[in-house]
PDB file of C-alpha atoms in Angstrom:
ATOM      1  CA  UNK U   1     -33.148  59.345 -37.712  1.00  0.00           C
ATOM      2  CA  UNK U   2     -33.757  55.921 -36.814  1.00  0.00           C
ATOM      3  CA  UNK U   3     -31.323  53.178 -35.625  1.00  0.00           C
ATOM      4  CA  UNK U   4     -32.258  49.595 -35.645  1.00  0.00           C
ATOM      5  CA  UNK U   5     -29.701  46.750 -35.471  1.00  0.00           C
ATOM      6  CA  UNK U   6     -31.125  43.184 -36.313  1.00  0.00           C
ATOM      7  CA  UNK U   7     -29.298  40.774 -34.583  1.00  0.00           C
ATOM      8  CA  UNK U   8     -29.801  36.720 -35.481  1.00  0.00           C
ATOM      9  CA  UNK U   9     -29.233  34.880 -32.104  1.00  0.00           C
ATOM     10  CA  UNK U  10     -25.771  32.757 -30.962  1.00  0.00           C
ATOM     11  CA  UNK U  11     -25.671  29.276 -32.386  1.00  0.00           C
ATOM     12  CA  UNK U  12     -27.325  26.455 -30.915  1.00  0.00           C
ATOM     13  CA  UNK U  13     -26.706  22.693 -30.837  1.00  0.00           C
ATOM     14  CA  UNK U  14     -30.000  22.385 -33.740  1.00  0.00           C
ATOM     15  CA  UNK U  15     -27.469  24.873 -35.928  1.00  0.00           C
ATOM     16  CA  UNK U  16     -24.445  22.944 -35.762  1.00  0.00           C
ATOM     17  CA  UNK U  17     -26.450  18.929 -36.351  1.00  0.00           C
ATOM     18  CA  UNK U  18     -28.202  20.628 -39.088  1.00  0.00           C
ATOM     19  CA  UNK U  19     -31.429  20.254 -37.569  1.00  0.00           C
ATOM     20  CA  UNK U  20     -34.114  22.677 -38.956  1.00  0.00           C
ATOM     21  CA  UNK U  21     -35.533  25.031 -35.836  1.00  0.00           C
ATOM     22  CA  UNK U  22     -38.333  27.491 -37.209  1.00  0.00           C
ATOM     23  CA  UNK U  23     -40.520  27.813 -33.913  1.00  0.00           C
ATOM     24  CA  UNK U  24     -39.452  25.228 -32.615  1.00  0.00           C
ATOM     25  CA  UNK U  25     -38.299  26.925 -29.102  1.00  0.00           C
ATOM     26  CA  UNK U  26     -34.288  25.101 -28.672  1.00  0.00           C
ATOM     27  CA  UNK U  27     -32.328  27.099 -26.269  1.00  0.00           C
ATOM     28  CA  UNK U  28     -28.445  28.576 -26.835  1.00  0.00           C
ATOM     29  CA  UNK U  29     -25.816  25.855 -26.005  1.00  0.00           C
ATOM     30  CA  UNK U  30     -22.416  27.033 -24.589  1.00  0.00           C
ATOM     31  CA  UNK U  31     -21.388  28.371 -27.543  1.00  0.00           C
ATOM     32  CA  UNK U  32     -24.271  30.320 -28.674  1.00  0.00           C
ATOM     33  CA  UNK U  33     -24.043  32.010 -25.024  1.00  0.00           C
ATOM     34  CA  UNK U  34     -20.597  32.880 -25.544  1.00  0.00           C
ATOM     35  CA  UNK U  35     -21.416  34.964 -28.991  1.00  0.00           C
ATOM     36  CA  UNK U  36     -23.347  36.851 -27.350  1.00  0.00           C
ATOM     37  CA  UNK U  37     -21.396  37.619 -24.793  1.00  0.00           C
ATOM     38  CA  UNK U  38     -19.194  38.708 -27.564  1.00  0.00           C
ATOM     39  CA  UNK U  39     -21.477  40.316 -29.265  1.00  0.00           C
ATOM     40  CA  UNK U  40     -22.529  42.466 -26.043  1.00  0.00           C
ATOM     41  CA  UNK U  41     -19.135  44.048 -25.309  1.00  0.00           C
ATOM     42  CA  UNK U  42     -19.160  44.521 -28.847  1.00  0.00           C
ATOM     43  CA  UNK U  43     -22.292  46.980 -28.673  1.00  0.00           C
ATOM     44  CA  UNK U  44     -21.367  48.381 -25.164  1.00  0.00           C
ATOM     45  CA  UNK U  45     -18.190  49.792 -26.463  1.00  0.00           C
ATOM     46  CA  UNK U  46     -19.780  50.992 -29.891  1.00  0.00           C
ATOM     47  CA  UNK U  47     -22.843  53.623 -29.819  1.00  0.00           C
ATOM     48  CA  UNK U  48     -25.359  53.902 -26.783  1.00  0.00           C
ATOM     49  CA  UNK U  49     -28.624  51.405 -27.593  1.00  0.00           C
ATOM     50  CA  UNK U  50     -32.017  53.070 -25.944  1.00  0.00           C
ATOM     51  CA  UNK U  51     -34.565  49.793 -26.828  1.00  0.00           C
ATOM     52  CA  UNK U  52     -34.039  46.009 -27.071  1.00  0.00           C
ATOM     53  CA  UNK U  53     -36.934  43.895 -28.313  1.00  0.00           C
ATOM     54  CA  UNK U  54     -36.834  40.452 -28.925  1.00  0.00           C
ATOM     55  CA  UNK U  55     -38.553  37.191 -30.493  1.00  0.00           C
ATOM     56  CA  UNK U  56     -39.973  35.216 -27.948  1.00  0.00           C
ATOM     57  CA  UNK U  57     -38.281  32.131 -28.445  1.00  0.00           C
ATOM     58  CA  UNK U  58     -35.703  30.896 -26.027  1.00  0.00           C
ATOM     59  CA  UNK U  59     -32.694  31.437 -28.249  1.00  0.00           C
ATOM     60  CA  UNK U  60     -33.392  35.041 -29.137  1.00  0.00           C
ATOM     61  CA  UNK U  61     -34.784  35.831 -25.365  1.00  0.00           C
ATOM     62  CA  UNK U  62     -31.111  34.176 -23.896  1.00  0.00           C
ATOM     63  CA  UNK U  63     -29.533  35.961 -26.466  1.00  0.00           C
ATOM     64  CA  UNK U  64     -31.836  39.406 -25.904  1.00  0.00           C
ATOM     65  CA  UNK U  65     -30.873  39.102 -21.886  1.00  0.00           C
ATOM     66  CA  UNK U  66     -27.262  38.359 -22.013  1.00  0.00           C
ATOM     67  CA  UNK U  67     -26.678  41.414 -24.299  1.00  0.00           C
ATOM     68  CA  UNK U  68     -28.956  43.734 -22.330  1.00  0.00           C
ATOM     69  CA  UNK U  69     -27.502  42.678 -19.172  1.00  0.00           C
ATOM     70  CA  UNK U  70     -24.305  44.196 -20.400  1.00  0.00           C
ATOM     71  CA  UNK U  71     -25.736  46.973 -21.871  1.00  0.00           C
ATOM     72  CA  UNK U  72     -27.582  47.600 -18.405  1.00  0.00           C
ATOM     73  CA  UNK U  73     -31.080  47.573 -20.324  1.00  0.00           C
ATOM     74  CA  UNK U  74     -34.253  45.385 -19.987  1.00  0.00           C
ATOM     75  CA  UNK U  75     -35.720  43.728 -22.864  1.00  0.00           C
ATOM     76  CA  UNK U  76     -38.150  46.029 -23.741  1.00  0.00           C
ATOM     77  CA  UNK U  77     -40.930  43.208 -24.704  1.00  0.00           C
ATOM     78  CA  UNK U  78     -40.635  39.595 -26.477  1.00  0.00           C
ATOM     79  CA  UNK U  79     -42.363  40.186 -29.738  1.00  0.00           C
ATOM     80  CA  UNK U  80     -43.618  36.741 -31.467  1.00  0.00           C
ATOM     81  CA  UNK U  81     -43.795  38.435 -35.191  1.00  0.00           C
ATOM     82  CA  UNK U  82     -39.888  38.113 -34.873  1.00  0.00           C
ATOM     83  CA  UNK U  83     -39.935  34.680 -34.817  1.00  0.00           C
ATOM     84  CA  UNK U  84     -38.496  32.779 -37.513  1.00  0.00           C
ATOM     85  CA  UNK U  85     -40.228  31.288 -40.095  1.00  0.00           C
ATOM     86  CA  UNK U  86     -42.603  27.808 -39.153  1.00  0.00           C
ATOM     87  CA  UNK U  87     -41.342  24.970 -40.346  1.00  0.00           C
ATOM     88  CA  UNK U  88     -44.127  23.311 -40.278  1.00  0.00           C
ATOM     89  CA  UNK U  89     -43.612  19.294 -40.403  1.00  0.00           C
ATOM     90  CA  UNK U  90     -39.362  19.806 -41.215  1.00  0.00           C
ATOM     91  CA  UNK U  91     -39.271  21.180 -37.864  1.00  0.00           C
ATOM     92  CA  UNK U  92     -36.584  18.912 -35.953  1.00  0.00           C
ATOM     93  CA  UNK U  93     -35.370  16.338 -39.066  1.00  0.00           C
ATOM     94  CA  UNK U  94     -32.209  17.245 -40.954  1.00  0.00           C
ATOM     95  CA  UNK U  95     -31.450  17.279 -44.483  1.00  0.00           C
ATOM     96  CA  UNK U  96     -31.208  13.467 -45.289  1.00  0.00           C
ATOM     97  CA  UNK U  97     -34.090  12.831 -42.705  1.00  0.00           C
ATOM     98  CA  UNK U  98     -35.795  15.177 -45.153  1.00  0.00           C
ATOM     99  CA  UNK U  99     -34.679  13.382 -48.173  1.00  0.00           C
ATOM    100  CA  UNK U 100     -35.428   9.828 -47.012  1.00  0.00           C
ATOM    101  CA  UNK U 101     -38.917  11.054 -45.743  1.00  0.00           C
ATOM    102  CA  UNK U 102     -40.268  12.384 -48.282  1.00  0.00           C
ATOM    103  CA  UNK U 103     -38.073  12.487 -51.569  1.00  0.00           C
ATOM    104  CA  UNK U 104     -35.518  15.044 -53.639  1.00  0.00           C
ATOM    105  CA  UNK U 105     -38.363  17.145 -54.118  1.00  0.00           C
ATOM    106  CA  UNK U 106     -39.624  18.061 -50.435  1.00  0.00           C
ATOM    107  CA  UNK U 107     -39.233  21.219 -51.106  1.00  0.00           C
ATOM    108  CA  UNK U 108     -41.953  21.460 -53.563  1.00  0.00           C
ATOM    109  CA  UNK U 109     -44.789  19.607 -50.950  1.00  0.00           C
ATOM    110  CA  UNK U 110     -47.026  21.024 -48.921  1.00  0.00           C
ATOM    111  CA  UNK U 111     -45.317  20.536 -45.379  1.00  0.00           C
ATOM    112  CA  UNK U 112     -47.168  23.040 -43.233  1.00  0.00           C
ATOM    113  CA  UNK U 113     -44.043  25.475 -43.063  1.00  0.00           C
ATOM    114  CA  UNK U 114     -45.234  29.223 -43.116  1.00  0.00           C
ATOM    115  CA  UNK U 115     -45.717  31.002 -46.742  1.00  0.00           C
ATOM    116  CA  UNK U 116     -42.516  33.166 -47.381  1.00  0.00           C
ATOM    117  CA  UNK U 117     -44.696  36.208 -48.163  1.00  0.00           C
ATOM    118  CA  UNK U 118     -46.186  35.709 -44.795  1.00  0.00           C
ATOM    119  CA  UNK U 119     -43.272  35.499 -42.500  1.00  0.00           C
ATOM    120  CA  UNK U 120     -41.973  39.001 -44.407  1.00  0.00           C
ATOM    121  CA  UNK U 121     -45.199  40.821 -44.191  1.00  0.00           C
ATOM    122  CA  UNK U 122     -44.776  40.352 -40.123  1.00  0.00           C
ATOM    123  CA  UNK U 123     -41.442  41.002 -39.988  1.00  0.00           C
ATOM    124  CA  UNK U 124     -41.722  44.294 -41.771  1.00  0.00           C
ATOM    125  CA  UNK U 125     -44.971  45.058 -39.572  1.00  0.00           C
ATOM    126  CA  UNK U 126     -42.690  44.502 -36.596  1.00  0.00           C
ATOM    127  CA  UNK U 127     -40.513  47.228 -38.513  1.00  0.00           C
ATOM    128  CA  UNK U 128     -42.846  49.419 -39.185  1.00  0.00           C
ATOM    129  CA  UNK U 129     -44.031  49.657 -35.348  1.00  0.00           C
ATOM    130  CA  UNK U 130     -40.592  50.258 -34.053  1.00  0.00           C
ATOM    131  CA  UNK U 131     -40.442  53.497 -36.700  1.00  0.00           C
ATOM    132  CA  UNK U 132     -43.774  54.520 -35.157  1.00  0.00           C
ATOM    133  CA  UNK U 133     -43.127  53.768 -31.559  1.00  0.00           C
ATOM    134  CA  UNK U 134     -39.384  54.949 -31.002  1.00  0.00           C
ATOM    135  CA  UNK U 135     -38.794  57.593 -33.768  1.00  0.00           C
ATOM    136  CA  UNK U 136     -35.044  58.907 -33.287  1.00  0.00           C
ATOM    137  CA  UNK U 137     -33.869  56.209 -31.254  1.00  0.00           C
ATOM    138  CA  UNK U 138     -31.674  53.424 -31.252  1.00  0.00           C
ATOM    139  CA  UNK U 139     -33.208  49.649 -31.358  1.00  0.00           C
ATOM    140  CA  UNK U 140     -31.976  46.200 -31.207  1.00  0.00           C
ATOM    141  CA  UNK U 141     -34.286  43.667 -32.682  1.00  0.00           C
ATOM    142  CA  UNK U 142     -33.131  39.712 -32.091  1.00  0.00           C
ATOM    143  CA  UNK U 143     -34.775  37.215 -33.947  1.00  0.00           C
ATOM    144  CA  UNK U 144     -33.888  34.874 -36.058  1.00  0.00           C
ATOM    145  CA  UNK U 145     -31.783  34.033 -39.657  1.00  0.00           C
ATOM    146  CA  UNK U 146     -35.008  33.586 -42.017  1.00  0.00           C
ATOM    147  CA  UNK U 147     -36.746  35.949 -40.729  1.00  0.00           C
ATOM    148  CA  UNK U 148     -34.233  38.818 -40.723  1.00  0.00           C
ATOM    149  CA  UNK U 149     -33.321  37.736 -44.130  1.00  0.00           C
ATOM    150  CA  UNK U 150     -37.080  37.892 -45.482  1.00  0.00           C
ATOM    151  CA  UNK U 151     -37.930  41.340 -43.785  1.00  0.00           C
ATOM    152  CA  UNK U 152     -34.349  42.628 -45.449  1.00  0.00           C
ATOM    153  CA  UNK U 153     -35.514  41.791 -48.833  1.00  0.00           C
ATOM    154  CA  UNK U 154     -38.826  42.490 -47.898  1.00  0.00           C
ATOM    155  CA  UNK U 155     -37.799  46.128 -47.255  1.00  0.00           C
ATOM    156  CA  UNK U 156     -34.724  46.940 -49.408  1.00  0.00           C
ATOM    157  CA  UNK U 157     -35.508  44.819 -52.274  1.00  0.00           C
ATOM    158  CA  UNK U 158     -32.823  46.171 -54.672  1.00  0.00           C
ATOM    159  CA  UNK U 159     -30.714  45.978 -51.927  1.00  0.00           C
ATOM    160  CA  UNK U 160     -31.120  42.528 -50.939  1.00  0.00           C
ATOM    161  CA  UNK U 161     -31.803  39.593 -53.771  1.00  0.00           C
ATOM    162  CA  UNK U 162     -30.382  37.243 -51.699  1.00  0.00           C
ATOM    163  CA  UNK U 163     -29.234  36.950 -47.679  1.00  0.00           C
ATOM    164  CA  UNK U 164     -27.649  34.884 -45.524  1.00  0.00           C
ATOM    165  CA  UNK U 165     -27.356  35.680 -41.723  1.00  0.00           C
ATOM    166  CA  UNK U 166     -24.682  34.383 -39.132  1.00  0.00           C
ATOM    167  CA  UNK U 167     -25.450  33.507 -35.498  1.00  0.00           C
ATOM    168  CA  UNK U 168     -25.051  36.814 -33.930  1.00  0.00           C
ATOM    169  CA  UNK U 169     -24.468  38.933 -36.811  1.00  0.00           C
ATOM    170  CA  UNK U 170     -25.625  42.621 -36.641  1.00  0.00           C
ATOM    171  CA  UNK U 171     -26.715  44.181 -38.983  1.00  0.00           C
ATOM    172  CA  UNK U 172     -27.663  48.343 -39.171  1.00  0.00           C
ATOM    173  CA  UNK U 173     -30.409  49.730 -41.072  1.00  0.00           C
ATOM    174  CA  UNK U 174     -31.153  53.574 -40.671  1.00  0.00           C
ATOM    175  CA  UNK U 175     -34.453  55.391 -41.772  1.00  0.00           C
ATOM    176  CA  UNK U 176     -35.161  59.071 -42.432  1.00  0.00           C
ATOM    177  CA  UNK U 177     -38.405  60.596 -43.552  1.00  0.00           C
ATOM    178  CA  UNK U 178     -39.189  57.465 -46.310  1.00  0.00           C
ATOM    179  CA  UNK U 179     -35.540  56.441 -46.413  1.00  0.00           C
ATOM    180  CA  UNK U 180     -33.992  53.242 -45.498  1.00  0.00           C
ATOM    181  CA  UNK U 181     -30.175  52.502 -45.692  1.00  0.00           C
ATOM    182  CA  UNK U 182     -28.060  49.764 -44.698  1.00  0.00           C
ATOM    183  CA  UNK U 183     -24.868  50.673 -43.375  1.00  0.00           C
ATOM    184  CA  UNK U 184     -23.388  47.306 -41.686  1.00  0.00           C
ATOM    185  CA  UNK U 185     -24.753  43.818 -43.219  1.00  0.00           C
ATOM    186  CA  UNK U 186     -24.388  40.528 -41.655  1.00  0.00           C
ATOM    187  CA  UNK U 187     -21.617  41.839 -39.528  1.00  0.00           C
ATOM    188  CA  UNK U 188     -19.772  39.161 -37.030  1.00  0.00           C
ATOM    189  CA  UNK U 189     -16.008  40.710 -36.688  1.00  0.00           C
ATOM    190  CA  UNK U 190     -16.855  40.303 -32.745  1.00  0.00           C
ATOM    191  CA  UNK U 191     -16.540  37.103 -33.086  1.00  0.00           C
ATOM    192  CA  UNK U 192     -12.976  36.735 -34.633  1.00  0.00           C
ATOM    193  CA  UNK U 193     -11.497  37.216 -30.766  1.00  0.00           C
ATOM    194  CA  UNK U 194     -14.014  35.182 -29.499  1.00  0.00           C
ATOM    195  CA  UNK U 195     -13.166  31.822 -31.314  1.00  0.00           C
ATOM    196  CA  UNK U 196      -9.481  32.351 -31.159  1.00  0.00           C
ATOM    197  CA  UNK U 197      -8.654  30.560 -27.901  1.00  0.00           C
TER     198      UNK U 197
END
């Protein structure tokens, strides 16, 4: 049986103004590094981990590092199919930047960002390596909230209509022979000590 654990990175200061990231390469703030933190004693008192890959952008990597560091494990590699979805030309405006750009129907223009279709079919190639490469073992993959999201439904499709990923959730998938099962989704109950002081 295989383990892997997708884990969306800690917050950054682009989550909290609203700002859209996609690979754009914005770095954890404080808090971000703090979830993860979190998130790392978290997995260091749960089950032994054996592999950590992550995207290569810099909130993933920090986010990658700070929880191998506590897990006493390298990053194994920094993968750039785990990267989250392009933007394209919404990279870095918010919402009403959006809206006073280019109208109530942006969404419906061609604005460079990355096909949908696309940004799954890499993300579940990404997948598919890990099953091939570490059979029977346990691995962490950080990336990023789209991305996770689109490989999920890309995967389990009954499973998953719809997803929406927290900064540092983890969530579990196991496979065995053709079998994939989710046991843990979108998981952040680390966090609940973290944000009480």
């Amino acid at each position: 049986m295989t383990t892997i654990g997708l884990v969306r990175h800690g917050i950054t200061d682009w989550n909290i103004q609203g700002i859209a990231q996609g690979s754009a390469d914005v770095p954890l703030n404080e808090t971000g590094r703090q979830q993860a933190t979190s998130l790392a004693e978290r997995l260091v008192s749960e089950e032994k981990w054996d592999v950590i890959i992550s995207s290569d952008l810099a909130r993933a990597k920090e986010t990658a590092e700070i929880i191998g560091n506590t897990l006493g494990l390298p990053v194994h590699h920094f993968e750039p199919r785990l990267r989250e979805r392009s933007g394209g030309k919404i990279e870095g405006t918010t919402e009403e930047e959006r809206l006073e750009k280019w109208g109530t129907d942006w969404r419906t223009l061609d604005l460079a960002m990355e096909n949908l279709e696309d940004a799954a079919e890499r993300g579940l190639a990404c997948v598919q390596d890990v099953l091939e490469h570490f059979n029977d073992q346990r691995v962490l993959l950080v990336s990023h909230g789209a991305l996770i999201g689109l490989t999920l439904q890309k995967l389990m499709p009954e499973t998953f209509q719809k997803t929406s990923m927290d900064n540092t959730s983890i969530t579990l998938l196991t496979h065995t022979e053709t079998q994939w099962r989710c046991s843990l989704f979108n998981c952040t109950t680390h966090l609940v000590k973290s944000e009480s002081y």
